[in-house]
Amino acid sequence: MKVLLVNGSPKEHGCTYTALREVEKTLNAHKIGTELLYLGRKPVAGCIDCSSCRKTGKCVFDDPVNDIIARIDTIDALVVGSPVYYSGPSGQVTAFLDRLFYAAGERRMKGKLGAAIVSCRRGGATAAFDRLNKYFSISSMPIVTSQYWNQVHGVTPEDVMRDEEGLQTMRTLAENMAWLLGCIEAGRKEGVPAPRYEPRVMTNFIR
């Protein structure tokens, strides 16, 4: 089993990283493999709706999105972390996720576990948290929860390390994810079938 943790902060080892590492340490304690992906400080292109990915299976912009698309079938769960900017996630992470989810499609994302975590100085955390969870909820991905909304508070990593409840929330999230991954694996071994979906129906609100 493998979990991809995405650091959507421009700061490689900032508050978001500190929260993700708390999740990662608990997952590793359960012998679950992890990969921490840092998106970096270079601009991340947004989706331009060119539909190239529908024909080629990859995005027209050659960056980490394509690397993850190529390996998405080997990833069992996704934890996306972001700082809070104006009550929302960072532009880098939403551009990355827009293209990843559109190019991979529900067919390749469904059944994977998803979780979002956010870091903020004071407010806006729940709005950013909600925005990130919408990627999972539209893709037939079970969303992993914790004992509280997945957020940590602070301006520096040192501040986050003093947020005892926030760090515990990260560990509880990881415990729940490890348990669910184990349940899914046990179900597969026992022959529990995956959900059977009807053919997709799409309607427009305006005729």
mmCIF file of C-alpha atoms in Angstrom:
data_model
loop_
_atom_site.group_PDB
_atom_site.id
_atom_site.type_symbol
_atom_site.label_atom_id
_atom_site.label_comp_id
_atom_site.label_asym_id
_atom_site.label_seq_id
_atom_site.Cartn_x
_atom_site.Cartn_y
_atom_site.Cartn_z
ATOM 1 C CA MET A 1 0.000 0.000 0.000
ATOM 2 C CA LYS A 2 1.202 3.485 -0.824
ATOM 3 C CA VAL A 3 0.066 6.966 0.169
ATOM 4 C CA LEU A 4 1.031 10.091 -1.779
ATOM 5 C CA LEU A 5 1.317 13.227 0.361
ATOM 6 C CA VAL A 6 1.270 16.487 -1.602
ATOM 7 C CA ASN A 7 2.858 19.601 -0.120
ATOM 8 C CA GLY A 8 1.029 22.487 -1.793
ATOM 9 C CA SER A 9 2.958 25.180 0.063
ATOM 10 C CA PRO A 10 5.710 27.222 -1.605
ATOM 11 C CA LYS A 11 7.690 26.666 1.613
ATOM 12 C CA GLU A 12 9.274 23.239 1.374
ATOM 13 C CA HIS A 13 9.695 22.731 5.109
ATOM 14 C CA GLY A 14 7.072 25.094 6.520
ATOM 15 C CA CYS A 15 3.876 24.562 8.492
ATOM 16 C CA THR A 16 2.146 22.416 5.858
ATOM 17 C CA TYR A 17 5.171 20.139 5.632
ATOM 18 C CA THR A 18 5.239 19.816 9.419
ATOM 19 C CA ALA A 19 1.625 18.646 9.449
ATOM 20 C CA LEU A 20 2.177 16.235 6.553
ATOM 21 C CA ARG A 21 5.201 14.736 8.286
ATOM 22 C CA GLU A 22 3.094 14.020 11.362
ATOM 23 C CA VAL A 23 0.694 12.073 9.138
ATOM 24 C CA GLU A 24 3.563 10.344 7.354
ATOM 25 C CA LYS A 25 5.265 9.191 10.555
ATOM 26 C CA THR A 26 2.105 7.479 11.777
ATOM 27 C CA LEU A 27 1.495 5.822 8.402
ATOM 28 C CA ASN A 28 5.073 4.556 8.346
ATOM 29 C CA ALA A 29 4.619 3.147 11.848
ATOM 30 C CA HIS A 30 1.883 0.973 10.304
ATOM 31 C CA LYS A 31 4.316 -0.202 7.586
ATOM 32 C CA ILE A 32 2.501 1.816 4.916
ATOM 33 C CA GLY A 33 4.708 3.244 2.190
ATOM 34 C CA THR A 34 4.612 6.983 1.609
ATOM 35 C CA GLU A 35 5.879 9.532 -0.880
ATOM 36 C CA LEU A 36 6.045 13.240 -0.099
ATOM 37 C CA LEU A 37 5.666 15.397 -3.212
ATOM 38 C CA TYR A 38 6.730 19.050 -2.955
ATOM 39 C CA LEU A 39 5.247 21.125 -5.771
ATOM 40 C CA GLY A 40 7.975 23.739 -5.458
ATOM 41 C CA ARG A 41 8.008 27.460 -6.104
ATOM 42 C CA LYS A 42 7.808 27.460 -9.877
ATOM 43 C CA PRO A 43 4.461 28.449 -11.419
ATOM 44 C CA VAL A 44 2.046 25.556 -11.916
ATOM 45 C CA ALA A 45 -0.069 25.924 -15.038
ATOM 46 C CA GLY A 46 -3.816 25.765 -14.712
ATOM 47 C CA CYS A 47 -6.033 23.625 -16.929
ATOM 48 C CA ILE A 48 -6.678 25.263 -20.309
ATOM 49 C CA ASP A 49 -9.475 22.855 -21.319
ATOM 50 C CA CYS A 50 -7.639 21.701 -24.455
ATOM 51 C CA SER A 51 -8.801 18.072 -24.005
ATOM 52 C CA SER A 52 -5.368 16.806 -25.045
ATOM 53 C CA CYS A 53 -5.343 14.488 -22.013
ATOM 54 C CA ARG A 54 -8.461 12.749 -23.322
ATOM 55 C CA LYS A 55 -6.509 11.684 -26.399
ATOM 56 C CA THR A 56 -3.033 11.062 -24.988
ATOM 57 C CA GLY A 57 -3.676 10.142 -21.345
ATOM 58 C CA LYS A 58 -1.391 12.908 -20.120
ATOM 59 C CA CYS A 59 -1.465 16.654 -19.700
ATOM 60 C CA VAL A 60 -0.173 18.968 -22.410
ATOM 61 C CA PHE A 61 1.963 20.686 -19.741
ATOM 62 C CA ASP A 62 4.886 18.418 -18.884
ATOM 63 C CA ASP A 63 5.406 18.811 -15.147
ATOM 64 C CA PRO A 64 4.830 16.709 -11.969
ATOM 65 C CA VAL A 65 1.182 16.196 -12.946
ATOM 66 C CA ASN A 66 2.246 13.803 -15.702
ATOM 67 C CA ASP A 67 4.602 11.943 -13.398
ATOM 68 C CA ILE A 68 1.753 11.264 -10.978
ATOM 69 C CA ILE A 69 -0.685 10.372 -13.763
ATOM 70 C CA ALA A 70 1.783 7.748 -15.002
ATOM 71 C CA ARG A 71 1.937 6.201 -11.507
ATOM 72 C CA ILE A 72 -1.573 6.857 -10.236
ATOM 73 C CA ASP A 73 -2.588 3.195 -10.393
ATOM 74 C CA THR A 74 0.143 2.345 -7.863
ATOM 75 C CA ILE A 75 -1.144 4.916 -5.347
ATOM 76 C CA ASP A 76 -3.818 3.800 -2.869
ATOM 77 C CA ALA A 77 -4.476 7.086 -1.064
ATOM 78 C CA LEU A 78 -3.878 10.803 -1.443
ATOM 79 C CA VAL A 79 -3.256 13.354 1.317
ATOM 80 C CA VAL A 80 -3.221 16.935 0.040
ATOM 81 C CA GLY A 81 -1.809 19.690 2.231
ATOM 82 C CA SER A 82 -1.999 23.430 1.701
ATOM 83 C CA PRO A 83 -1.537 26.717 3.522
ATOM 84 C CA VAL A 84 -4.594 28.946 3.746
ATOM 85 C CA TYR A 85 -4.572 31.973 1.437
ATOM 86 C CA TYR A 86 -7.631 34.230 1.620
ATOM 87 C CA SER A 87 -9.694 31.346 3.059
ATOM 88 C CA GLY A 88 -8.655 29.031 0.232
ATOM 89 C CA PRO A 89 -5.860 26.634 -0.753
ATOM 90 C CA SER A 90 -2.756 27.803 -2.586
ATOM 91 C CA GLY A 91 -2.960 28.464 -6.313
ATOM 92 C CA GLN A 92 -0.215 25.897 -6.947
ATOM 93 C CA VAL A 93 -2.102 23.031 -5.372
ATOM 94 C CA THR A 94 -5.475 23.797 -6.946
ATOM 95 C CA ALA A 95 -3.884 24.114 -10.413
ATOM 96 C CA PHE A 96 -2.092 20.803 -9.818
ATOM 97 C CA LEU A 97 -5.266 19.065 -8.657
ATOM 98 C CA ASP A 98 -7.457 20.523 -11.421
ATOM 99 C CA ARG A 99 -5.208 19.003 -14.055
ATOM 100 C CA LEU A 100 -4.490 15.756 -12.218
ATOM 101 C CA PHE A 101 -8.126 14.931 -11.563
ATOM 102 C CA TYR A 102 -9.273 15.983 -15.025
ATOM 103 C CA ALA A 103 -6.557 14.049 -16.838
ATOM 104 C CA ALA A 104 -6.727 10.922 -14.665
ATOM 105 C CA GLY A 105 -10.516 11.020 -14.554
ATOM 106 C CA GLU A 106 -12.885 9.340 -12.131
ATOM 107 C CA ARG A 107 -12.110 5.971 -13.699
ATOM 108 C CA ARG A 108 -8.581 6.010 -12.300
ATOM 109 C CA MET A 109 -9.244 7.955 -9.092
ATOM 110 C CA LYS A 110 -12.298 6.103 -7.778
ATOM 111 C CA GLY A 111 -11.771 3.863 -4.776
ATOM 112 C CA LYS A 112 -8.627 5.609 -3.614
ATOM 113 C CA LEU A 113 -8.770 7.199 -0.185
ATOM 114 C CA GLY A 114 -8.543 10.978 -0.016
ATOM 115 C CA ALA A 115 -7.767 13.423 2.783
ATOM 116 C CA ALA A 116 -7.011 17.139 2.957
ATOM 117 C CA ILE A 117 -5.059 19.047 5.574
ATOM 118 C CA VAL A 118 -4.589 22.794 5.894
ATOM 119 C CA SER A 119 -2.378 25.100 7.922
ATOM 120 C CA CYS A 120 -3.230 28.655 8.838
ATOM 121 C CA ARG A 121 -2.243 31.439 11.185
ATOM 122 C CA ARG A 122 -5.745 32.077 12.480
ATOM 123 C CA GLY A 123 -8.845 31.758 10.252
ATOM 124 C CA GLY A 124 -10.110 30.487 6.913
ATOM 125 C CA ALA A 125 -9.057 26.894 7.539
ATOM 126 C CA THR A 126 -12.442 25.226 7.165
ATOM 127 C CA ALA A 127 -13.206 27.000 3.866
ATOM 128 C CA ALA A 128 -9.871 25.869 2.406
ATOM 129 C CA PHE A 129 -10.411 22.383 3.814
ATOM 130 C CA ASP A 130 -13.839 22.172 2.176
ATOM 131 C CA ARG A 131 -12.456 23.280 -1.184
ATOM 132 C CA LEU A 132 -9.847 20.516 -1.223
ATOM 133 C CA ASN A 133 -12.308 17.814 -0.197
ATOM 134 C CA LYS A 134 -14.448 18.535 -3.240
ATOM 135 C CA TYR A 135 -11.865 16.887 -5.503
ATOM 136 C CA PHE A 136 -12.397 13.608 -3.658
ATOM 137 C CA SER A 137 -16.163 13.841 -3.289
ATOM 138 C CA ILE A 138 -16.685 14.211 -7.054
ATOM 139 C CA SER A 139 -14.431 11.250 -7.880
ATOM 140 C CA SER A 140 -15.962 8.367 -5.884
ATOM 141 C CA MET A 141 -13.098 8.560 -3.394
ATOM 142 C CA PRO A 142 -13.837 7.751 0.274
ATOM 143 C CA ILE A 143 -12.796 10.750 2.378
ATOM 144 C CA VAL A 144 -10.821 9.939 5.515
ATOM 145 C CA THR A 145 -11.752 11.973 8.562
ATOM 146 C CA SER A 146 -10.199 12.640 11.947
ATOM 147 C CA GLN A 147 -11.248 13.756 15.423
ATOM 148 C CA TYR A 148 -11.516 17.366 14.215
ATOM 149 C CA TRP A 149 -11.201 19.208 10.929
ATOM 150 C CA ASN A 150 -7.727 18.520 9.591
ATOM 151 C CA GLN A 151 -5.971 21.781 10.421
ATOM 152 C CA VAL A 152 -2.930 23.044 12.266
ATOM 153 C CA HIS A 153 -2.245 26.599 13.385
ATOM 154 C CA GLY A 154 0.903 28.694 13.440
ATOM 155 C CA VAL A 155 3.168 31.011 11.493
ATOM 156 C CA THR A 156 6.275 28.831 11.786
ATOM 157 C CA PRO A 157 6.898 25.074 12.030
ATOM 158 C CA GLU A 158 7.825 25.685 15.669
ATOM 159 C CA ASP A 159 4.350 27.130 16.244
ATOM 160 C CA VAL A 160 2.778 24.056 14.679
ATOM 161 C CA MET A 161 4.808 21.777 16.918
ATOM 162 C CA ARG A 162 3.168 23.531 19.871
ATOM 163 C CA ASP A 163 -0.319 22.952 18.445
ATOM 164 C CA GLU A 164 -0.873 19.725 20.371
ATOM 165 C CA GLU A 165 -4.481 19.259 19.263
ATOM 166 C CA GLY A 166 -3.618 19.940 15.632
ATOM 167 C CA LEU A 167 -0.805 17.396 15.647
ATOM 168 C CA GLN A 168 -3.010 14.830 17.346
ATOM 169 C CA THR A 169 -5.616 15.437 14.652
ATOM 170 C CA MET A 170 -2.966 14.600 12.043
ATOM 171 C CA ARG A 171 -2.048 11.376 13.834
ATOM 172 C CA THR A 172 -5.688 10.352 14.219
ATOM 173 C CA LEU A 173 -6.208 11.006 10.510
ATOM 174 C CA ALA A 174 -3.289 8.714 9.728
ATOM 175 C CA GLU A 175 -4.603 6.036 12.091
ATOM 176 C CA ASN A 176 -7.980 6.116 10.353
ATOM 177 C CA MET A 177 -6.356 5.993 6.931
ATOM 178 C CA ALA A 178 -4.154 3.038 7.903
ATOM 179 C CA TRP A 179 -7.194 1.193 9.267
ATOM 180 C CA LEU A 180 -9.288 1.828 6.161
ATOM 181 C CA LEU A 181 -6.464 0.789 3.841
ATOM 182 C CA GLY A 182 -6.157 -2.420 5.835
ATOM 183 C CA CYS A 183 -9.910 -3.027 5.612
ATOM 184 C CA ILE A 184 -9.882 -2.520 1.845
ATOM 185 C CA GLU A 185 -6.943 -4.895 1.433
ATOM 186 C CA ALA A 186 -8.615 -7.525 3.620
ATOM 187 C CA GLY A 187 -11.802 -7.176 1.595
ATOM 188 C CA ARG A 188 -9.929 -7.740 -1.649
ATOM 189 C CA LYS A 189 -8.358 -10.911 -0.274
ATOM 190 C CA GLU A 190 -11.790 -12.178 0.767
ATOM 191 C CA GLY A 191 -13.214 -11.472 -2.662
ATOM 192 C CA VAL A 192 -15.408 -8.509 -1.729
ATOM 193 C CA PRO A 193 -16.231 -6.930 -5.088
ATOM 194 C CA ALA A 194 -15.661 -3.267 -5.856
ATOM 195 C CA PRO A 195 -18.772 -1.098 -6.294
ATOM 196 C CA ARG A 196 -20.644 -1.564 -9.565
ATOM 197 C CA TYR A 197 -21.527 1.749 -11.156
ATOM 198 C CA GLU A 198 -24.272 2.582 -13.609
ATOM 199 C CA PRO A 199 -23.314 4.199 -16.921
ATOM 200 C CA ARG A 200 -22.610 7.863 -16.270
ATOM 201 C CA VAL A 201 -25.522 10.237 -16.775
ATOM 202 C CA MET A 202 -24.764 13.919 -17.367
ATOM 203 C CA THR A 203 -27.394 16.624 -17.638
ATOM 204 C CA ASN A 204 -27.192 20.373 -18.060
ATOM 205 C CA PHE A 205 -29.285 22.826 -16.077
ATOM 206 C CA ILE A 206 -29.938 25.033 -19.109
ATOM 207 C CA ARG A 207 -31.788 23.623 -22.112
#
